mmCIF file of C-alpha atoms in Angstrom:
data_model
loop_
_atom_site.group_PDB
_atom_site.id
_atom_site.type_symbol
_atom_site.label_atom_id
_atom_site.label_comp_id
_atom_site.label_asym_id
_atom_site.label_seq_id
_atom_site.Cartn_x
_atom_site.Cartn_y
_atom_site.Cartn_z
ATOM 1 C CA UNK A 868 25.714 14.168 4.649
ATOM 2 C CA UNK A 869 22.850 11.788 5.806
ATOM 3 C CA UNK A 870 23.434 8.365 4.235
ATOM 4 C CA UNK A 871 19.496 8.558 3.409
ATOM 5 C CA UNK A 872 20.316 11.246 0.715
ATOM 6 C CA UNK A 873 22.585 9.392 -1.296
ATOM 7 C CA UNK A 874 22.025 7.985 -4.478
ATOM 8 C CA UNK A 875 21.681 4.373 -3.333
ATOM 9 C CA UNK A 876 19.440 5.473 -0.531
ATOM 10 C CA UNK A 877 16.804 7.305 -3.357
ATOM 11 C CA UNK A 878 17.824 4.126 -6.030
ATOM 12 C CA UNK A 879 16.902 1.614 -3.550
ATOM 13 C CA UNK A 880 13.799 3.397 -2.293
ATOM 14 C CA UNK A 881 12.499 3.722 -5.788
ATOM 15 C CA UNK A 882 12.737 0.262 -6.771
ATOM 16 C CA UNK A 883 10.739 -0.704 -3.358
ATOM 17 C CA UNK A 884 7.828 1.703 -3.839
ATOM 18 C CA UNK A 885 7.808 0.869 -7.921
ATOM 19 C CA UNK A 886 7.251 -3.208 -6.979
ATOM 20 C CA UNK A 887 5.027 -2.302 -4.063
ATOM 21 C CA UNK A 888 2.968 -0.146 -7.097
ATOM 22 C CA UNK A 889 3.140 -3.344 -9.493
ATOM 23 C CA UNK A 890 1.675 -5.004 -6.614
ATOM 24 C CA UNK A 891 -1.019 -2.555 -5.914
ATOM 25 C CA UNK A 892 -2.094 -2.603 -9.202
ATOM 26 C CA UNK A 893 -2.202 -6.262 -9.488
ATOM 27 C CA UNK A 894 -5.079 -6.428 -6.098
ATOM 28 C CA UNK A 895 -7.126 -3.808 -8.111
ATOM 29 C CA UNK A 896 -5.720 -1.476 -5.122
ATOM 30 C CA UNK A 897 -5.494 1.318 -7.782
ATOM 31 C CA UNK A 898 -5.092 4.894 -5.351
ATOM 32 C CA UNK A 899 -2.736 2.761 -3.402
ATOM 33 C CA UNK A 900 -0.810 2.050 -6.646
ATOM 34 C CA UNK A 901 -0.840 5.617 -7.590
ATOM 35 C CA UNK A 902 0.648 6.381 -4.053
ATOM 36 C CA UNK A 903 3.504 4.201 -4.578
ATOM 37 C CA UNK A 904 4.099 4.997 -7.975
ATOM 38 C CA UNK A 905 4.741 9.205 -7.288
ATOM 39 C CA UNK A 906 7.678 7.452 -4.767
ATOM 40 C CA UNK A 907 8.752 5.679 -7.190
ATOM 41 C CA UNK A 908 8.897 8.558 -9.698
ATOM 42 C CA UNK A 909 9.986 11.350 -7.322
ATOM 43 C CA UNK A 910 12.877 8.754 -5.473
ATOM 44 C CA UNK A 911 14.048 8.373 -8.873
ATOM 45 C CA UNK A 912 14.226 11.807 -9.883
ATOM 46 C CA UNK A 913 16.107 12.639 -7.122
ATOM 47 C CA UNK A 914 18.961 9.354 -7.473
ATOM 48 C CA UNK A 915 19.211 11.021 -10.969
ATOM 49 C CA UNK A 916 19.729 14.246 -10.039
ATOM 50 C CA UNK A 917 22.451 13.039 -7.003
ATOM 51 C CA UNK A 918 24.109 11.540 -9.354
ATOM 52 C CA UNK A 919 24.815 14.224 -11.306
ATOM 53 C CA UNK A 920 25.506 16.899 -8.079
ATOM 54 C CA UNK A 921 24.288 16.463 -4.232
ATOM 55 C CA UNK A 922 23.242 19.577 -4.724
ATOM 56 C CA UNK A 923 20.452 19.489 -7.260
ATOM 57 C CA UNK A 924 18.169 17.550 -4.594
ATOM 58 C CA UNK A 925 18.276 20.841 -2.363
ATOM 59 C CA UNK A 926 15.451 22.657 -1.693
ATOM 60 C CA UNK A 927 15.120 25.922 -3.611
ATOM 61 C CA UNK A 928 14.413 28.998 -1.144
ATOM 62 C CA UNK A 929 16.951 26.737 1.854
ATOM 63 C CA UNK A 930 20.403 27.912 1.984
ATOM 64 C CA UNK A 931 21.611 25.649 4.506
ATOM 65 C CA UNK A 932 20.209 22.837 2.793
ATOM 66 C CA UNK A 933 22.925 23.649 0.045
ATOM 67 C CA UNK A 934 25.571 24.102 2.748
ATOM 68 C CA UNK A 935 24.475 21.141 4.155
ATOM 69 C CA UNK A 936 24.629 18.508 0.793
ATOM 70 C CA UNK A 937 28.172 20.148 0.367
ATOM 71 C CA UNK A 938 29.418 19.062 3.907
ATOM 72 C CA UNK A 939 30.255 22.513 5.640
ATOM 73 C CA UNK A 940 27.108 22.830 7.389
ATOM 74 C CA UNK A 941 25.541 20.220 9.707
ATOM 75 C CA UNK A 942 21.635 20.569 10.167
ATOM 76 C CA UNK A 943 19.002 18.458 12.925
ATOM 77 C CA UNK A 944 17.458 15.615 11.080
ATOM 78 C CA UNK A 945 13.914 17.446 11.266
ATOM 79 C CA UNK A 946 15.441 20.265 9.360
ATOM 80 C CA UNK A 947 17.076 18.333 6.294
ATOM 81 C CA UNK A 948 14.536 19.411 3.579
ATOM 82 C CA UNK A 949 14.663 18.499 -0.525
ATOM 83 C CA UNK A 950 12.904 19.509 -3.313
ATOM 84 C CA UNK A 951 9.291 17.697 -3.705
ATOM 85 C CA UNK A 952 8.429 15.527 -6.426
ATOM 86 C CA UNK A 953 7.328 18.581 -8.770
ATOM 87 C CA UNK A 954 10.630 20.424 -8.423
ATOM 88 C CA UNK A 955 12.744 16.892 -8.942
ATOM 89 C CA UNK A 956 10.996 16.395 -12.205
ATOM 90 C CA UNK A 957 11.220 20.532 -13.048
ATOM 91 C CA UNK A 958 14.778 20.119 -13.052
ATOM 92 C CA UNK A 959 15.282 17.056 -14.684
ATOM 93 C CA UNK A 960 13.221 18.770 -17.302
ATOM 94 C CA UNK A 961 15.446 21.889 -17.493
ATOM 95 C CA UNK A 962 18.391 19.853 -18.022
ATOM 96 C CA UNK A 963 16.989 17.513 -20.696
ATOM 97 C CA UNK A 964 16.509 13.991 -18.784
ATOM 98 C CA UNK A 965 13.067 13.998 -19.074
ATOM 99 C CA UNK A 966 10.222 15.639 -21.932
ATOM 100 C CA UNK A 967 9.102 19.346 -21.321
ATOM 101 C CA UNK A 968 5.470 17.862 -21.477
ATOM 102 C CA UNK A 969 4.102 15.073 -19.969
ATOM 103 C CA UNK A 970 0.516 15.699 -18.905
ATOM 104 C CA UNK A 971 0.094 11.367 -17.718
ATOM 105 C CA UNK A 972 3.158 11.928 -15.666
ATOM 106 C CA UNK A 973 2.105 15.418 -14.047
ATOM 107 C CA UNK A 974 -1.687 13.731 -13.443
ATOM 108 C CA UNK A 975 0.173 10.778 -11.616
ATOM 109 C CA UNK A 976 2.418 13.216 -9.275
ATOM 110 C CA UNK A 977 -0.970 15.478 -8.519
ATOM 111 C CA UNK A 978 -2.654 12.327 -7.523
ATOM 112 C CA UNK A 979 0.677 11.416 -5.511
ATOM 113 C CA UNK A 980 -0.069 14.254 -3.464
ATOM 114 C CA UNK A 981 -3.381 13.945 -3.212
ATOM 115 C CA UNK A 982 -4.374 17.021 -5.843
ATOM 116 C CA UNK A 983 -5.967 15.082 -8.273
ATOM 117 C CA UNK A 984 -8.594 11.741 -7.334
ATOM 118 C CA UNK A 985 -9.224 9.085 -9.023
ATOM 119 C CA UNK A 986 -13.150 8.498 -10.258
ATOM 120 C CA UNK A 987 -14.835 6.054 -7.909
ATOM 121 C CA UNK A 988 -13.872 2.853 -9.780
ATOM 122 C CA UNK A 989 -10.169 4.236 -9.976
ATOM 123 C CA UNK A 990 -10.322 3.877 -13.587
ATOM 124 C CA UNK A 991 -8.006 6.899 -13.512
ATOM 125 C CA UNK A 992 -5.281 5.545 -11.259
ATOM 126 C CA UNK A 993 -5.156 2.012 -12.998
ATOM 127 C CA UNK A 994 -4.249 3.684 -16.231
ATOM 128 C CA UNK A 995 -1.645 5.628 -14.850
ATOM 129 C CA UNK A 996 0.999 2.270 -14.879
ATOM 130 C CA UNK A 997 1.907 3.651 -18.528
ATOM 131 C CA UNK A 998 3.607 6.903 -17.646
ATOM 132 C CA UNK A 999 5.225 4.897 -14.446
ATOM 133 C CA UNK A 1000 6.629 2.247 -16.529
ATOM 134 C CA UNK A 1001 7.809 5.045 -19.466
ATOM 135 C CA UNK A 1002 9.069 7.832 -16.797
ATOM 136 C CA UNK A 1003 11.327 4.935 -14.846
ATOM 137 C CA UNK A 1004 12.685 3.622 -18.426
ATOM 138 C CA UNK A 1005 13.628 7.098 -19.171
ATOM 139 C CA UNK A 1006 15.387 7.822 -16.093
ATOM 140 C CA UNK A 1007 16.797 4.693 -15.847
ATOM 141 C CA UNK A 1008 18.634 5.148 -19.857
ATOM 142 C CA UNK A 1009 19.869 8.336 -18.117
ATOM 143 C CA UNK A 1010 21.466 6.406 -15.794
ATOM 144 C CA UNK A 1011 22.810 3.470 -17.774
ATOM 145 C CA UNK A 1012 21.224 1.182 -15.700
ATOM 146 C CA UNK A 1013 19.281 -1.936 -17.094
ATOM 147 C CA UNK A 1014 15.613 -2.161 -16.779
ATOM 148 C CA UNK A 1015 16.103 -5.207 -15.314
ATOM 149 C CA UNK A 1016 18.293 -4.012 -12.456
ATOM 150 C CA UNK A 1017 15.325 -1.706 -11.459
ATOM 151 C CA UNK A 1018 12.303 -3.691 -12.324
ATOM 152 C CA UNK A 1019 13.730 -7.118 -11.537
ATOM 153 C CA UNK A 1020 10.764 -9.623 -11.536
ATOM 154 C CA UNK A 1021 8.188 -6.907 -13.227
ATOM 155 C CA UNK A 1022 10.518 -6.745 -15.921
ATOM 156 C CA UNK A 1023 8.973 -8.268 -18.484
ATOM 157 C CA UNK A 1024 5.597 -7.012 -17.701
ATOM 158 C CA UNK A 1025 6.597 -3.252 -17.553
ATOM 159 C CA UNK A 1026 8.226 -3.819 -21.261
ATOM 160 C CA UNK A 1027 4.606 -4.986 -22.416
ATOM 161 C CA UNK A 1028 3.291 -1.821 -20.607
ATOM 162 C CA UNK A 1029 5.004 0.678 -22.706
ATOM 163 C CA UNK A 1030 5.094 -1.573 -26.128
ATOM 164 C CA UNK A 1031 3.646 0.446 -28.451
ATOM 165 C CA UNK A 1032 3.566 -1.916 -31.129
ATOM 166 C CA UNK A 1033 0.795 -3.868 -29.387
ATOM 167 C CA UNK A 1034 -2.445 -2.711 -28.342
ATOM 168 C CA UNK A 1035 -4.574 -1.952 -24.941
ATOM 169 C CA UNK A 1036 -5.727 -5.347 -25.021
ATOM 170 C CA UNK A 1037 -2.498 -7.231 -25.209
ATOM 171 C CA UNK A 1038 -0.572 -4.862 -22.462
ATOM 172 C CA UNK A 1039 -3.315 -5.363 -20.374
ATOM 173 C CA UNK A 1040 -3.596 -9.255 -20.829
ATOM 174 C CA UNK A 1041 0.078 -9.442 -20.540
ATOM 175 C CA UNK A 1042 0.571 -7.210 -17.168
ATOM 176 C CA UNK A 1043 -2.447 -9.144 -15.426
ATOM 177 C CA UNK A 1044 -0.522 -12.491 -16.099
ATOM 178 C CA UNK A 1045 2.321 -11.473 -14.523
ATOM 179 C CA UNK A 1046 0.355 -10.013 -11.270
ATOM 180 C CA UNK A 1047 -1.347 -13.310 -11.194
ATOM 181 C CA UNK A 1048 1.568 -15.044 -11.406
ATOM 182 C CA UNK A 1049 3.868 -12.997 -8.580
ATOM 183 C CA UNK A 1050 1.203 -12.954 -6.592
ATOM 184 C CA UNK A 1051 0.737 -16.648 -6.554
ATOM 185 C CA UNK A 1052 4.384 -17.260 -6.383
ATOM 186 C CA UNK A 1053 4.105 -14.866 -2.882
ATOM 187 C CA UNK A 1054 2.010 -16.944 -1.279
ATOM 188 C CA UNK A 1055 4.696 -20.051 -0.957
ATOM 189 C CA UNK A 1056 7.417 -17.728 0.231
ATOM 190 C CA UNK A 1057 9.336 -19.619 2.989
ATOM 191 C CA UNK A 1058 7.522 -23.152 2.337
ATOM 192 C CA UNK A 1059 9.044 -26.201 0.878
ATOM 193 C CA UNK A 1060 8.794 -26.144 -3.197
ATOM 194 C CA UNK A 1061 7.033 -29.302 -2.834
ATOM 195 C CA UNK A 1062 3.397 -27.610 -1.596
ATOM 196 C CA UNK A 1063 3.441 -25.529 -4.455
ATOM 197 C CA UNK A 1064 3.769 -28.181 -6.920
ATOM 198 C CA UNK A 1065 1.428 -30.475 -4.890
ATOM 199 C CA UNK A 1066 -0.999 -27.895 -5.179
ATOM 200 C CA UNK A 1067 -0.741 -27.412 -9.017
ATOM 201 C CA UNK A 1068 -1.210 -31.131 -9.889
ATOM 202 C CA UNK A 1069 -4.322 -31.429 -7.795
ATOM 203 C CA UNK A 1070 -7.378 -31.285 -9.552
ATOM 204 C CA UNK A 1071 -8.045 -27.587 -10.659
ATOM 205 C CA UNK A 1072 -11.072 -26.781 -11.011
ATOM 206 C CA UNK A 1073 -12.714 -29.336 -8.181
ATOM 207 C CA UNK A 1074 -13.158 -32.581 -9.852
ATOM 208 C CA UNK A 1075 -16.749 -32.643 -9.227
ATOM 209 C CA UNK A 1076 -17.185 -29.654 -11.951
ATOM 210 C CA UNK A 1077 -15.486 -31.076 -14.661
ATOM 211 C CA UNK A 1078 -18.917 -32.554 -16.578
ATOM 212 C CA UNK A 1079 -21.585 -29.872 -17.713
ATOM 213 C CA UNK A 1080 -24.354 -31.239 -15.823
ATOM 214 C CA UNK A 1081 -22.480 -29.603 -12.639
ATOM 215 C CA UNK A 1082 -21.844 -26.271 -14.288
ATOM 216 C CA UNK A 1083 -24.880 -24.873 -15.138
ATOM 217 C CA UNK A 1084 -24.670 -21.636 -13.753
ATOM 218 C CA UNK A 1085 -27.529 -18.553 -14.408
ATOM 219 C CA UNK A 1086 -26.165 -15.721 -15.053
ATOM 220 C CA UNK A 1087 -29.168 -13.163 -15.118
ATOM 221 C CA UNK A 1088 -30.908 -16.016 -16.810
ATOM 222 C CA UNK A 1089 -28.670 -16.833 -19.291
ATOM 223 C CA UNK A 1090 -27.108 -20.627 -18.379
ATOM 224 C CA UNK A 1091 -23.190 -20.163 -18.550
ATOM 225 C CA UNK A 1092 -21.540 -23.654 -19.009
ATOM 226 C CA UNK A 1093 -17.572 -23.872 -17.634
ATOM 227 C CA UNK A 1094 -15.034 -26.654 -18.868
ATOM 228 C CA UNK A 1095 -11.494 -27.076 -17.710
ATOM 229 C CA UNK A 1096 -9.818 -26.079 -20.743
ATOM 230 C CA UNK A 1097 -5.874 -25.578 -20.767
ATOM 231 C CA UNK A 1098 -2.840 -24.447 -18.976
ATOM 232 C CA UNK A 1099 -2.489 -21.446 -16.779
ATOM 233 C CA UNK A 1100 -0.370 -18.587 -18.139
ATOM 234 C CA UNK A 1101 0.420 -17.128 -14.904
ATOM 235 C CA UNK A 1102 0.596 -20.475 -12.122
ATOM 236 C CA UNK A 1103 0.412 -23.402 -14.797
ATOM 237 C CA UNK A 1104 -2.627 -24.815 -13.066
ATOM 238 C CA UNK A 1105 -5.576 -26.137 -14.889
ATOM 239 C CA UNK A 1106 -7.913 -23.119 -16.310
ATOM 240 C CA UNK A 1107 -11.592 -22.814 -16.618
ATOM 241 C CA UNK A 1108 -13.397 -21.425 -19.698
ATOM 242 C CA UNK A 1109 -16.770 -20.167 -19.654
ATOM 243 C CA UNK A 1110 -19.311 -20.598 -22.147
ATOM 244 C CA UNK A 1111 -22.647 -18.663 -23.258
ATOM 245 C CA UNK A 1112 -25.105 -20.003 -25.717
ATOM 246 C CA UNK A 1113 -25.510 -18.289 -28.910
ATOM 247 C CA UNK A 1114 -27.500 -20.385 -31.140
ATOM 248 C CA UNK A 1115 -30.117 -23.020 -30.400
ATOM 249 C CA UNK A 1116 -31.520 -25.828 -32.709
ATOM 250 C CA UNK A 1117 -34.461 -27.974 -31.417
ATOM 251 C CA UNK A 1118 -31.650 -30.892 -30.470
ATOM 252 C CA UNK A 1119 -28.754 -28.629 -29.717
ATOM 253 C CA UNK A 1120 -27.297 -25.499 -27.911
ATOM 254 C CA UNK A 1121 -24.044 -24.254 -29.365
ATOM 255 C CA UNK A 1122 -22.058 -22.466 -26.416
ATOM 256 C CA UNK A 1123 -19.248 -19.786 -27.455
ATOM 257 C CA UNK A 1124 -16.176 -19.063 -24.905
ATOM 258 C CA UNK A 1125 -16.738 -15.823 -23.507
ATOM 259 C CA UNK A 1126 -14.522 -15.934 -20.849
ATOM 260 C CA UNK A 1127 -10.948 -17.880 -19.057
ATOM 261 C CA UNK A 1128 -10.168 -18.123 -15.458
ATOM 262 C CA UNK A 1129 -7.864 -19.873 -13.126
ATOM 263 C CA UNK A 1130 -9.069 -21.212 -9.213
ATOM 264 C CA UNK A 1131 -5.341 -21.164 -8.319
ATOM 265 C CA UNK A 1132 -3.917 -17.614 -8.774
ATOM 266 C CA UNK A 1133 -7.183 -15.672 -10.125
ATOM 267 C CA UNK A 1134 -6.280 -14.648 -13.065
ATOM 268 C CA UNK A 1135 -8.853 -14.414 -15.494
ATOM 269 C CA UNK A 1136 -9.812 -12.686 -18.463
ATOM 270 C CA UNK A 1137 -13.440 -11.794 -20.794
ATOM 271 C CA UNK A 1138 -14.450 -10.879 -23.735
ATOM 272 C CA UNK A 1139 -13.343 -12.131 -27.205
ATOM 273 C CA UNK A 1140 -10.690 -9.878 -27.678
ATOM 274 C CA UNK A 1141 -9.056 -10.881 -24.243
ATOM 275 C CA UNK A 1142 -9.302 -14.581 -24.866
ATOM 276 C CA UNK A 1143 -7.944 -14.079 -28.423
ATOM 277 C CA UNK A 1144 -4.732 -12.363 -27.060
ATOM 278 C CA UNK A 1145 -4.619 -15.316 -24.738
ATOM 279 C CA UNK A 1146 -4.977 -18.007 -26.764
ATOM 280 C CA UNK A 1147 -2.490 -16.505 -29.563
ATOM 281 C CA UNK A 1148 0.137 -15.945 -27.090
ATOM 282 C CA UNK A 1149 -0.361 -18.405 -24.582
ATOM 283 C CA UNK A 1150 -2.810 -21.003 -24.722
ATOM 284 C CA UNK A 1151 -3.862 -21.905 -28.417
ATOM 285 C CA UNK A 1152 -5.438 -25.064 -27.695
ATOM 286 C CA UNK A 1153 -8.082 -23.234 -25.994
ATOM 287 C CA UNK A 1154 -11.983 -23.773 -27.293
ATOM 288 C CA UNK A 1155 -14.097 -21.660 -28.896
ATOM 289 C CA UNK A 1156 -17.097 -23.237 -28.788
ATOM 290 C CA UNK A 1157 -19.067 -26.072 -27.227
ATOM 291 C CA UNK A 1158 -22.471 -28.038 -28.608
ATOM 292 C CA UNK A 1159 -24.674 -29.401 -26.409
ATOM 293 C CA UNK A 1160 -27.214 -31.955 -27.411
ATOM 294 C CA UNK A 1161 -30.432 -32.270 -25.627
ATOM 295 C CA UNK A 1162 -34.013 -33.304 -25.292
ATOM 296 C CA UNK A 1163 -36.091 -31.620 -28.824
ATOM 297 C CA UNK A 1164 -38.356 -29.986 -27.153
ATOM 298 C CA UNK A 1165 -36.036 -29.172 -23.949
ATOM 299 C CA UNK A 1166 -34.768 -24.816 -24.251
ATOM 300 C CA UNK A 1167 -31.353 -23.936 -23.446
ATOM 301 C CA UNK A 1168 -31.812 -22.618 -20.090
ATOM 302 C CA UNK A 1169 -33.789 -26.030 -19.278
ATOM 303 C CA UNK A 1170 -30.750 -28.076 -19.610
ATOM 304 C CA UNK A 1171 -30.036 -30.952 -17.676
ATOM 305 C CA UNK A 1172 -27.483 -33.392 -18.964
ATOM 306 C CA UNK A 1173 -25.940 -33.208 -22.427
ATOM 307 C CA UNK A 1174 -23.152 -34.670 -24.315
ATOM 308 C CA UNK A 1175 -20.590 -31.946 -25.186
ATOM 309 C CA UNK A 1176 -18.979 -31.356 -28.239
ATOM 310 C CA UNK A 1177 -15.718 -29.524 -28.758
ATOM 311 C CA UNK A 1178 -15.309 -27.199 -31.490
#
């Protein structure tokens, strides 16, 4: 039998298109990670079901395939022919590896085959890491192999994935810090370790924008103020928070943290809830708010120079 039917041939091909799928998902490439994760699912169907008999992978209405997987029949490469990703996962099902219903992990194999599309923003595809990371854990128990023989690296971040104990907001916080952070740790593959950590104790973000009078950015006319402020969860470089005003006083603007980013690795995340999972889990000396003192009679948005106060 063809060496790229045997289990290790379907194990190994798995675990490449899974971490190609992590990766995917991690550029915002979300059909492309929906592409690799229907591999992923449908190569590891079909390990599981060669480890249990060769013969489970053939397909249905081909005798010869059957003859073939049990050695007395040799076939042409062009005719070797298994069952598609559907079938795999119809008969794990009948034999009790995987749930009867799964309507996340059918959606993901129709939009592995191109039956089902994503909406334009691929909103669709980028929630589909969920039934990846749950379908692989399943199969994986069936086979008494460790997640972290599959996942490897993404190991920790496909645990947060499925944690049901934690909410949207902290999976999603969780999985973008470790994209940020294997993506970043990509880019120094085959370089000396010492331009890496050159890079991360250079000034981050560029020393000139470290005082508020640089950072006055408007953002559809509201002036958003950014402060280095803490460590990195994903490189360990120096982060950048972003500020909006929220209450003004004749001598003062009081700025509130709206938002946490990195130059380094571009991670990043928004929104109170985000930066609350952050700081709680990662970065608790981050601020949440800023004062600003200025001229009386000066508005917010007419800000020049101001002496900042932490809060």
């Amino acid at each position: 039998m063809d060496d790229s039917l045997s289990f290790e041939s379907f194990f190994e091909g798995a675990k490449k298109a899974a971490h190609r799928a992590m990766d995917d998902h991690g550029r915002s490439e979300h059909d492309e990670f929906a592409l690799h994760a229907g591999v992923a699912v449908e190569k590891l169907a079909k390990a599981v079901l060669v480890s249990k008999n060769p013969l489970y992978i053939a397909e249905i209405r081909n005798a010869d395939m059957m003859l073939y997987l049990g050695n007395h029949l040799q076939l042409p490469a062009e005719k070797v022919r298994t069952a598609g990703a559907k079938e795999a996962i119809a008969r794990l099902r009948r034999i009790g590896v995987l749930p009867q219903q799964d309507p996340q992990l059918d959606l993901l194999i129709e939009m592995r085959n191109g039956a089902a599309h994503a909406t334009p923003d691929s909103t669709l595809a980028k929630g589909m890491i969920s039934p990846l990371a749950r379908t692989i854990e399943t199969m994986l128990g069936d086979l008494g192999t460790p997640l972290a023989g599959f996942w490897e690296r993404w190991t920790k971040a496909v645990q947060d994935a499925v944690n049901e104990q934690e909410d949207q907001v902290f999976r999603d916080v969780h999985l973008r810090i470790a994209q940020a952070r294997h993506a970043f740790e990509d880019r120094f593959i085959g370089l000396p370790p010492e331009i890496k950590e050159q890079l991360l104790k250079s000034p981050q973000p560029r020393a000139e924008e470290h005082w508020i009078r640089e950072l006055q950015i408007r953002d559809h006319g509201v002036v958003v103020l950014k402060s280095a402020s803490g460590t990195c969860p994903a490189c360990g470089g120096e982060g950048l928070l972003a500020f909006e005003p929220v209450a003004f006083t004749p001598g003062a603007t009081t700025f509130k943290a709206t938002g946490f980013g990195c130059y380094l690795c571009s991670f990043e995340v928004s929104g109170s809830d985000e930066l609350t999972v952050l700081r709680e889990a990662h970065v608790p000396d981050l601020m949440n708010s800023m004062t600003v003192t200025h001229g009386r009679t000066s508005p917010p948005e007419d800000l020049a120079m101001g002496e900042p106060q932490a809060g």
